[in-house]
Coordinates of C-alpha atoms in Angstrom, one line a residue:
Chain A
M1 CA 0.0 0.0 0.0
A2 CA 1.4 3.3 -1.0
T3 CA 2.1 5.7 1.8
P4 CA 1.6 9.4 1.2
L5 CA 4.8 11.3 0.6
R6 CA 6.0 13.5 3.3
S7 CA 8.4 16.4 2.8
S8 CA 10.2 18.6 5.3
P9 CA 9.4 22.3 5.3
R10 CA 13.1 22.9 4.3
S11 CA 12.8 20.8 1.1
T12 CA 9.5 22.4 0.3
L13 CA 11.0 25.8 0.5
A14 CA 14.0 24.7 -1.6
A15 CA 11.6 23.4 -4.3
L16 CA 9.7 26.6 -4.3
A17 CA 12.8 28.7 -4.6
A18 CA 14.0 26.6 -7.5
V19 CA 10.7 27.1 -9.3
L20 CA 10.9 30.8 -8.7
V21 CA 14.4 30.9 -10.1
L22 CA 13.3 29.1 -13.2
F23 CA 10.5 31.6 -13.8
A24 CA 12.8 34.5 -13.2
A25 CA 15.4 33.2 -15.7
A26 CA 12.9 32.4 -18.4
P27 CA 12.5 35.3 -20.9
L28 CA 9.1 36.9 -20.7
P29 CA 7.2 36.4 -24.0
S30 CA 6.5 39.8 -25.5
A31 CA 2.9 40.0 -26.8
R32 CA 2.8 41.2 -30.3
A33 CA 1.0 44.0 -31.9
D34 CA -2.4 45.0 -33.2
A35 CA -3.8 45.6 -29.8
D36 CA -3.3 49.3 -29.8
P37 CA -6.1 51.2 -31.5
A38 CA -4.0 53.8 -33.2
S39 CA -2.2 51.3 -35.3
D40 CA -5.5 50.3 -36.9
V41 CA -7.1 53.7 -37.1
L42 CA -4.1 55.5 -38.7
L43 CA -4.3 53.1 -41.6
A44 CA -7.5 54.9 -42.7
Q45 CA -7.1 58.5 -41.3
D46 CA -4.3 60.8 -40.4
V47 CA -5.1 61.4 -36.7
F48 CA -6.0 59.1 -33.8
Y49 CA -7.9 61.0 -31.1
P50 CA -8.4 60.0 -27.5
Y51 CA -11.6 58.1 -26.7
Q52 CA -12.7 60.5 -24.1
P53 CA -13.3 63.4 -23.8
A54 CA -14.1 64.1 -27.4
V55 CA -12.0 66.7 -29.1
S56 CA -13.9 69.9 -29.9
P57 CA -14.9 70.2 -33.5
A58 CA -13.0 73.5 -33.8
L59 CA -9.8 71.9 -32.8
S60 CA -10.2 68.8 -34.9
K61 CA -10.9 71.1 -37.9
A62 CA -7.7 73.0 -37.1
M63 CA -5.8 69.7 -36.8
S64 CA -7.1 68.6 -40.2
K65 CA -6.1 71.9 -41.8
V66 CA -2.6 71.9 -40.4
L67 CA -2.0 68.4 -41.5
A68 CA -3.3 69.1 -45.0
D69 CA -1.0 72.1 -45.2
A70 CA 1.9 70.1 -44.1
K71 CA 1.1 67.4 -46.6
A72 CA 0.8 70.0 -49.4
N73 CA 4.3 71.2 -48.4
G74 CA 5.9 67.8 -48.5
L75 CA 5.4 66.5 -45.0
G76 CA 2.7 63.7 -44.9
L77 CA 2.4 63.3 -41.2
K78 CA 0.3 61.0 -39.1
V79 CA -0.5 61.9 -35.5
A80 CA -1.5 59.8 -32.5
I81 CA -2.9 61.7 -29.6
L82 CA -3.3 59.7 -26.4
D83 CA -4.8 61.1 -23.2
N84 CA -4.8 58.0 -21.0
A85 CA -3.9 54.3 -21.0
T86 CA -7.2 53.3 -22.4
D87 CA -6.2 54.8 -25.7
L88 CA -3.5 52.2 -25.9
G89 CA -5.8 49.1 -25.7
A90 CA -3.5 46.2 -24.7
V91 CA -0.3 48.1 -24.9
T92 CA -0.9 50.2 -21.8
K93 CA 2.7 49.8 -20.6
L94 CA 3.7 52.4 -23.2
F95 CA 1.4 55.1 -21.9
N96 CA 3.4 58.3 -21.2
Q97 CA 6.4 56.9 -23.0
P98 CA 5.8 58.9 -26.2
Q99 CA 9.1 58.2 -28.0
Q100 CA 8.9 54.5 -27.3
Y101 CA 5.4 54.3 -28.4
A102 CA 6.2 56.3 -31.6
D103 CA 8.9 53.7 -32.4
F104 CA 6.5 50.9 -31.7
L105 CA 3.7 52.4 -33.8
D106 CA 6.2 53.1 -36.6
M107 CA 6.9 49.4 -36.9
E108 CA 3.2 48.7 -37.2
I109 CA 2.2 51.3 -39.8
S110 CA 5.3 52.1 -41.9
F111 CA 5.4 48.9 -44.0
N112 CA 8.3 49.4 -46.5
T113 CA 8.1 53.2 -46.4
K114 CA 9.1 55.8 -43.8
Q115 CA 5.9 57.2 -42.5
P116 CA 6.4 60.5 -40.6
L117 CA 4.7 60.1 -37.3
L118 CA 4.0 62.3 -34.3
V119 CA 2.8 60.9 -30.9
V120 CA 1.4 63.2 -28.3
M121 CA 0.9 62.2 -24.7
P122 CA 0.6 64.2 -21.5
A123 CA 4.3 63.4 -20.8
G124 CA 5.3 64.9 -24.2
F125 CA 6.1 64.1 -27.8
G126 CA 7.5 61.2 -29.8
V127 CA 8.7 61.7 -33.4
V128 CA 9.7 59.3 -36.1
H129 CA 10.8 60.2 -39.7
A130 CA 9.7 63.8 -39.3
G131 CA 12.4 66.4 -39.1
P132 CA 15.8 66.5 -37.4
Q133 CA 16.3 65.1 -34.0
G134 CA 15.4 67.5 -31.2
A135 CA 13.1 69.5 -33.4
L136 CA 10.5 69.6 -30.5
N137 CA 13.0 70.2 -27.7
G138 CA 11.7 72.5 -25.2
L139 CA 8.1 72.1 -26.3
L140 CA 5.7 70.9 -23.6
A141 CA 2.5 69.1 -24.1
D142 CA -0.6 70.7 -22.5
A143 CA -1.5 68.0 -20.0
G144 CA -4.0 70.1 -18.1
H145 CA -6.9 70.3 -20.6
G146 CA -7.6 66.8 -21.6
A147 CA -7.9 65.8 -25.3
D148 CA -8.3 69.4 -26.4
G149 CA -5.1 70.4 -24.6
L150 CA -3.1 67.6 -26.3
T151 CA -4.7 68.4 -29.7
R152 CA -3.7 72.0 -29.3
S153 CA -0.1 70.8 -28.5
A154 CA -0.2 68.5 -31.5
I155 CA -1.1 71.4 -33.8
G156 CA 1.8 73.4 -32.5
A157 CA 4.2 70.4 -32.8
V158 CA 3.1 69.9 -36.5
V159 CA 3.9 73.5 -37.3
K160 CA 7.3 73.2 -35.6
L161 CA 8.1 69.9 -37.3
A162 CA 7.1 71.3 -40.7
A163 CA 9.5 74.3 -40.2
A164 CA 12.3 72.0 -39.0
S165 CA 11.9 69.8 -42.0
G166 CA 12.3 72.7 -44.4
H167 CA 8.6 72.8 -45.2
P168 CA 7.2 75.8 -43.1
I169 CA 3.5 76.3 -42.8
A170 CA 1.4 78.9 -41.2
A171 CA 0.1 78.2 -37.7
P172 CA -3.7 78.0 -37.8
A173 CA -5.9 80.0 -35.6
I174 CA -7.0 77.8 -32.8
P175 CA -9.4 78.4 -29.9
S176 CA -7.8 79.1 -26.5
P177 CA -8.4 76.6 -23.6
G178 CA -11.3 78.5 -22.2
A179 CA -13.1 79.1 -25.5
S180 CA -13.0 75.5 -26.6
G181 CA -14.8 74.2 -23.5
G182 CA -11.8 72.6 -21.9
G183 CA -11.9 69.3 -23.9
H184 CA -15.6 68.5 -23.6
G185 CA -16.3 69.2 -27.3
G186 CA -18.8 71.5 -28.9
G187 CA -18.1 74.6 -26.9
T188 CA -20.2 75.5 -23.9
S189 CA -21.9 78.9 -23.6
P190 CA -20.1 81.0 -20.9
L191 CA -23.6 82.0 -19.6
L192 CA -24.3 78.3 -18.9
T193 CA -20.8 77.6 -17.6
F194 CA -20.7 80.4 -15.1
G195 CA -24.4 81.3 -14.7
A196 CA -25.7 77.9 -13.9
P197 CA -23.7 77.4 -10.7
V198 CA -24.6 80.9 -9.5
A199 CA -28.2 80.3 -10.2
L200 CA -28.1 77.0 -8.2
V201 CA -26.5 78.8 -5.2
I202 CA -29.2 81.4 -5.3
I203 CA -31.9 78.7 -5.5
A204 CA -30.4 76.7 -2.7
A205 CA -30.2 79.8 -0.5
G206 CA -33.8 80.5 -1.3
V207 CA -34.9 77.0 -0.4
A208 CA -32.9 77.1 2.8
A209 CA -34.5 80.4 3.8
L210 CA -38.0 79.1 3.1
L211 CA -37.4 76.0 5.2
R212 CA -36.1 78.1 8.1
S213 CA -39.2 80.3 7.9
R214 CA -41.6 77.4 8.3
S215 CA -42.6 76.5 11.9
P216 CA -42.0 72.9 13.1
R217 CA -45.9 72.3 13.3
D218 CA -46.1 72.9 9.5
E219 CA -44.0 69.7 8.9
G220 CA -47.0 67.5 9.7
D221 CA -46.7 64.7 7.2
T222 CA -43.0 63.8 7.5
E223 CA -41.4 60.5 6.8
D224 CA -40.5 60.1 10.4
A225 CA -44.1 60.5 11.7
H226 CA -44.3 57.1 13.1
A227 CA -46.3 56.5 16.2
Chain B
M1 CA 8.5 45.4 -27.0
L2 CA 9.6 46.8 -30.3
A3 CA 10.5 43.3 -31.5
G4 CA 6.9 42.4 -30.9
A5 CA 5.4 44.9 -33.3
R6 CA 3.8 43.5 -36.4
P7 CA 2.1 45.3 -39.2
V8 CA -1.1 44.5 -41.1
G9 CA -0.4 42.1 -43.9
R10 CA -0.4 43.3 -47.5
G11 CA -3.3 42.5 -49.8
E12 CA -7.1 42.2 -49.6
R13 CA -7.0 39.0 -47.6
F14 CA -5.6 40.9 -44.7
R15 CA -8.2 43.6 -45.0
P16 CA -11.5 41.8 -45.5
L17 CA -14.7 43.7 -46.1
P18 CA -17.0 44.1 -43.1
L19 CA -20.3 42.6 -44.3
G20 CA -21.6 39.4 -45.8
A21 CA -24.5 39.9 -48.3
A22 CA -27.2 39.1 -45.8
A23 CA -26.0 41.4 -43.1
A24 CA -25.4 44.2 -45.7
A25 CA -29.1 44.0 -46.5
G26 CA -30.2 43.8 -42.9
A27 CA -31.6 40.3 -43.4
P28 CA -31.7 37.8 -40.5
V29 CA -28.4 35.9 -40.1
G30 CA -28.4 32.7 -38.0
G31 CA -31.3 34.0 -35.9
L32 CA -29.8 37.4 -35.4
R33 CA -32.0 40.3 -36.5
C34 CA -31.1 43.8 -37.5
G35 CA -32.8 46.5 -35.5
P36 CA -32.2 49.5 -33.2
P37 CA -28.9 49.1 -31.5
A38 CA -29.2 47.4 -28.0
P39 CA -27.0 48.4 -25.1
A40 CA -23.7 46.5 -25.4
F41 CA -20.5 45.5 -23.7
G42 CA -17.2 45.1 -25.4
A43 CA -15.1 42.1 -26.4
H44 CA -11.8 42.3 -28.3
L45 CA -10.6 40.2 -31.2
E46 CA -7.1 40.0 -32.7
L47 CA -6.3 37.9 -35.8
F48 CA -2.9 36.9 -37.2
A49 CA -2.0 35.0 -40.3
G50 CA 1.6 34.3 -41.4
D51 CA 2.9 36.5 -38.6
R52 CA 0.9 39.5 -39.9
V53 CA -2.2 41.2 -38.6
V54 CA -5.5 40.6 -40.3
L55 CA -7.7 43.6 -39.8
V56 CA -11.1 43.3 -38.1
P57 CA -12.9 46.1 -40.0
A58 CA -15.3 48.7 -38.7
G59 CA -18.8 48.1 -40.0
I60 CA -19.5 44.5 -39.1
G61 CA -23.1 44.1 -38.0
L62 CA -24.2 47.5 -39.3
A63 CA -26.5 47.2 -42.4
R64 CA -26.0 49.5 -45.3
P65 CA -26.1 52.3 -45.9
Q66 CA -23.5 53.0 -43.3
V67 CA -22.4 56.4 -42.0
R68 CA -18.6 56.5 -42.0
D69 CA -16.4 59.0 -40.2
G70 CA -12.8 58.4 -41.3
A71 CA -11.8 55.0 -39.9
Y72 CA -15.0 54.7 -37.9
V73 CA -18.5 53.5 -38.9
R74 CA -20.9 55.6 -36.7
R75 CA -24.1 53.8 -37.6
G76 CA -26.0 51.7 -40.2
R77 CA -29.5 51.5 -41.3
C78 CA -30.0 49.0 -38.5
A79 CA -27.7 47.2 -36.1
Y80 CA -27.2 43.5 -35.2
P81 CA -26.4 42.5 -31.7
L82 CA -22.8 42.1 -32.7
R83 CA -21.1 45.0 -34.4
T84 CA -17.9 46.9 -34.9
R85 CA -17.7 50.6 -35.1
E86 CA -13.9 50.9 -35.3
P87 CA -11.2 48.9 -37.0
T88 CA -9.5 48.0 -33.7
G89 CA -11.0 44.6 -33.0
V90 CA -13.4 46.0 -30.4
I91 CA -16.7 44.2 -30.8
E92 CA -19.9 45.6 -29.3
V93 CA -21.9 42.6 -27.9
G94 CA -25.6 43.3 -27.2
G95 CA -28.9 41.5 -26.9
A96 CA -30.1 38.9 -24.5
R97 CA -28.8 35.7 -26.3
R98 CA -25.4 34.3 -25.6
L99 CA -23.3 35.0 -28.6
T100 CA -20.2 33.3 -30.0
L101 CA -17.4 34.0 -32.4
A102 CA -19.3 31.9 -35.0
D103 CA -22.1 34.5 -34.8
L104 CA -19.7 37.3 -35.5
F105 CA -18.1 35.6 -38.5
A106 CA -21.5 34.8 -39.9
L107 CA -22.4 38.5 -39.8
W108 CA -19.0 39.3 -41.2
G109 CA -19.4 36.8 -44.1
Q110 CA -16.1 35.2 -43.3
R111 CA -15.3 31.5 -42.7
L112 CA -14.2 30.2 -39.4
S113 CA -13.5 26.6 -38.6
R114 CA -10.7 24.5 -37.0
R115 CA -8.9 24.5 -40.4
R116 CA -9.8 27.9 -41.7
L117 CA -9.6 31.6 -40.6
A118 CA -11.3 33.9 -43.1
A119 CA -9.3 33.7 -46.3
F120 CA -6.5 31.7 -44.7
P121 CA -6.4 27.9 -44.7
A122 CA -4.9 26.4 -41.6
P123 CA -3.7 22.9 -42.3
A124 CA -2.1 22.8 -38.8
G125 CA -5.2 24.2 -37.2
V126 CA -6.4 27.6 -36.1
I127 CA -4.9 28.4 -32.7
A128 CA -7.2 30.2 -30.3
Y129 CA -6.6 32.0 -27.0
V130 CA -9.1 33.5 -24.6
D131 CA -7.7 35.9 -22.0
G132 CA -4.3 34.6 -22.6
R133 CA -5.2 30.9 -22.2
R134 CA -5.3 28.4 -25.0
W135 CA -8.8 27.4 -26.2
R136 CA -8.7 23.9 -27.6
G137 CA -12.3 23.6 -28.8
Y138 CA -13.9 24.7 -32.1
P139 CA -13.0 28.4 -32.4
G140 CA -16.5 29.4 -33.4
A141 CA -17.8 28.2 -30.0
I142 CA -15.8 30.8 -28.1
P143 CA -18.3 32.8 -26.2
L144 CA -18.3 36.6 -26.5
R145 CA -18.2 37.4 -22.8
R146 CA -17.7 40.9 -21.3
H147 CA -14.2 42.1 -21.9
A148 CA -13.0 38.8 -23.4
Q149 CA -9.7 39.2 -25.1
I150 CA -9.7 36.7 -28.0
V151 CA -6.8 35.9 -30.3
L152 CA -7.0 33.6 -33.4
E153 CA -3.8 32.7 -35.3
V154 CA -2.7 30.8 -38.4
G155 CA 0.9 30.2 -38.9
P156 CA 3.9 31.2 -36.6
R157 CA 3.0 31.6 -33.0
V158 CA 2.2 35.1 -31.8
P159 CA 2.3 35.4 -28.0
P160 CA -1.2 36.5 -27.2
H161 CA -2.3 39.5 -25.2
A162 CA -4.2 38.4 -22.1
S163 CA -6.3 41.5 -21.6
Y164 CA -7.4 44.7 -23.3
R165 CA -8.4 48.2 -22.0
F166 CA -11.8 48.9 -23.4
P167 CA -13.1 52.3 -24.4
P168 CA -15.4 54.0 -21.8
G169 CA -19.0 52.7 -22.0
L170 CA -18.1 49.2 -23.1

């Protein structure tokens, strides 16, 4: 009759350590591509925008114009704007590593050509095949206004890259952070943006005053009126 | 990570059209009907053949005429419970019935079997992964569960992603 194996705690620990060493030594398989949305979207259009918040129409129009101008002047650029890790699908490790992601994205979309590519993330810019190295040195991405801020930064970067590549283009007129609604798309009326909270405070104050003016006997049918 | 990047393959086989004839017309497909879009969750599908990406197009499950916006299909004349609005492999899965990969490929008008993936024959078999784990059954039987990360491969092994970060709302 077989007897159950018994092992000492020391040998169990040794076995466990050996297993851990084996795992540590084994090379981690690197998952391969097509799980970052931009690599698919940029095959059919020139800009990948963040999922949320939506970029305001005025800014996306300005982005289209500046890219069209750059293309007409010899710089056919594609741009990936990524506001958070969700925009990277399964490649979230590369969020806020704009140059690394640009190099990665280049390998996915360039095929046998050299596709000029600009990546914009809150941490900054990544550039491939577009202008001399360091063309965007000193330029900071606007990380404080969501997708609109990054798009604004992208537009500025395109203008700078075009100039650095010897294909200067005019900077388009773009709405300032306040005017474009701060990244929520469509533009919100200042009356609504500032008037609504004020109105709510006034209404709340009025309700509070009304409640204070009522005597306790008036609150006859309350929820707590249990016998 | 750079060594893992792979482009979309060249040629029409790697960029199949989004609709079979029945789905394009909004006709019933395998019991699936085209109507107003139902609330949906997301699943993600990646396809590889010969070490290259096969695109999952936008527009699957959205009957013609479709309203396109660049790479995206915003809507169709009507919508099936399975649809794609973007070319990223994100599938919107709606309706009450439990749906599988076979349902998606039926709407798409592409073949899927143990020995075939769309336009690609697979003499050695179609390899399937779900959430990073090997699926050994018929690939069409893979259920489209919420946030499932599904990879189908023909040819050289591509280490699969185990998860995917879905867009808000899915």
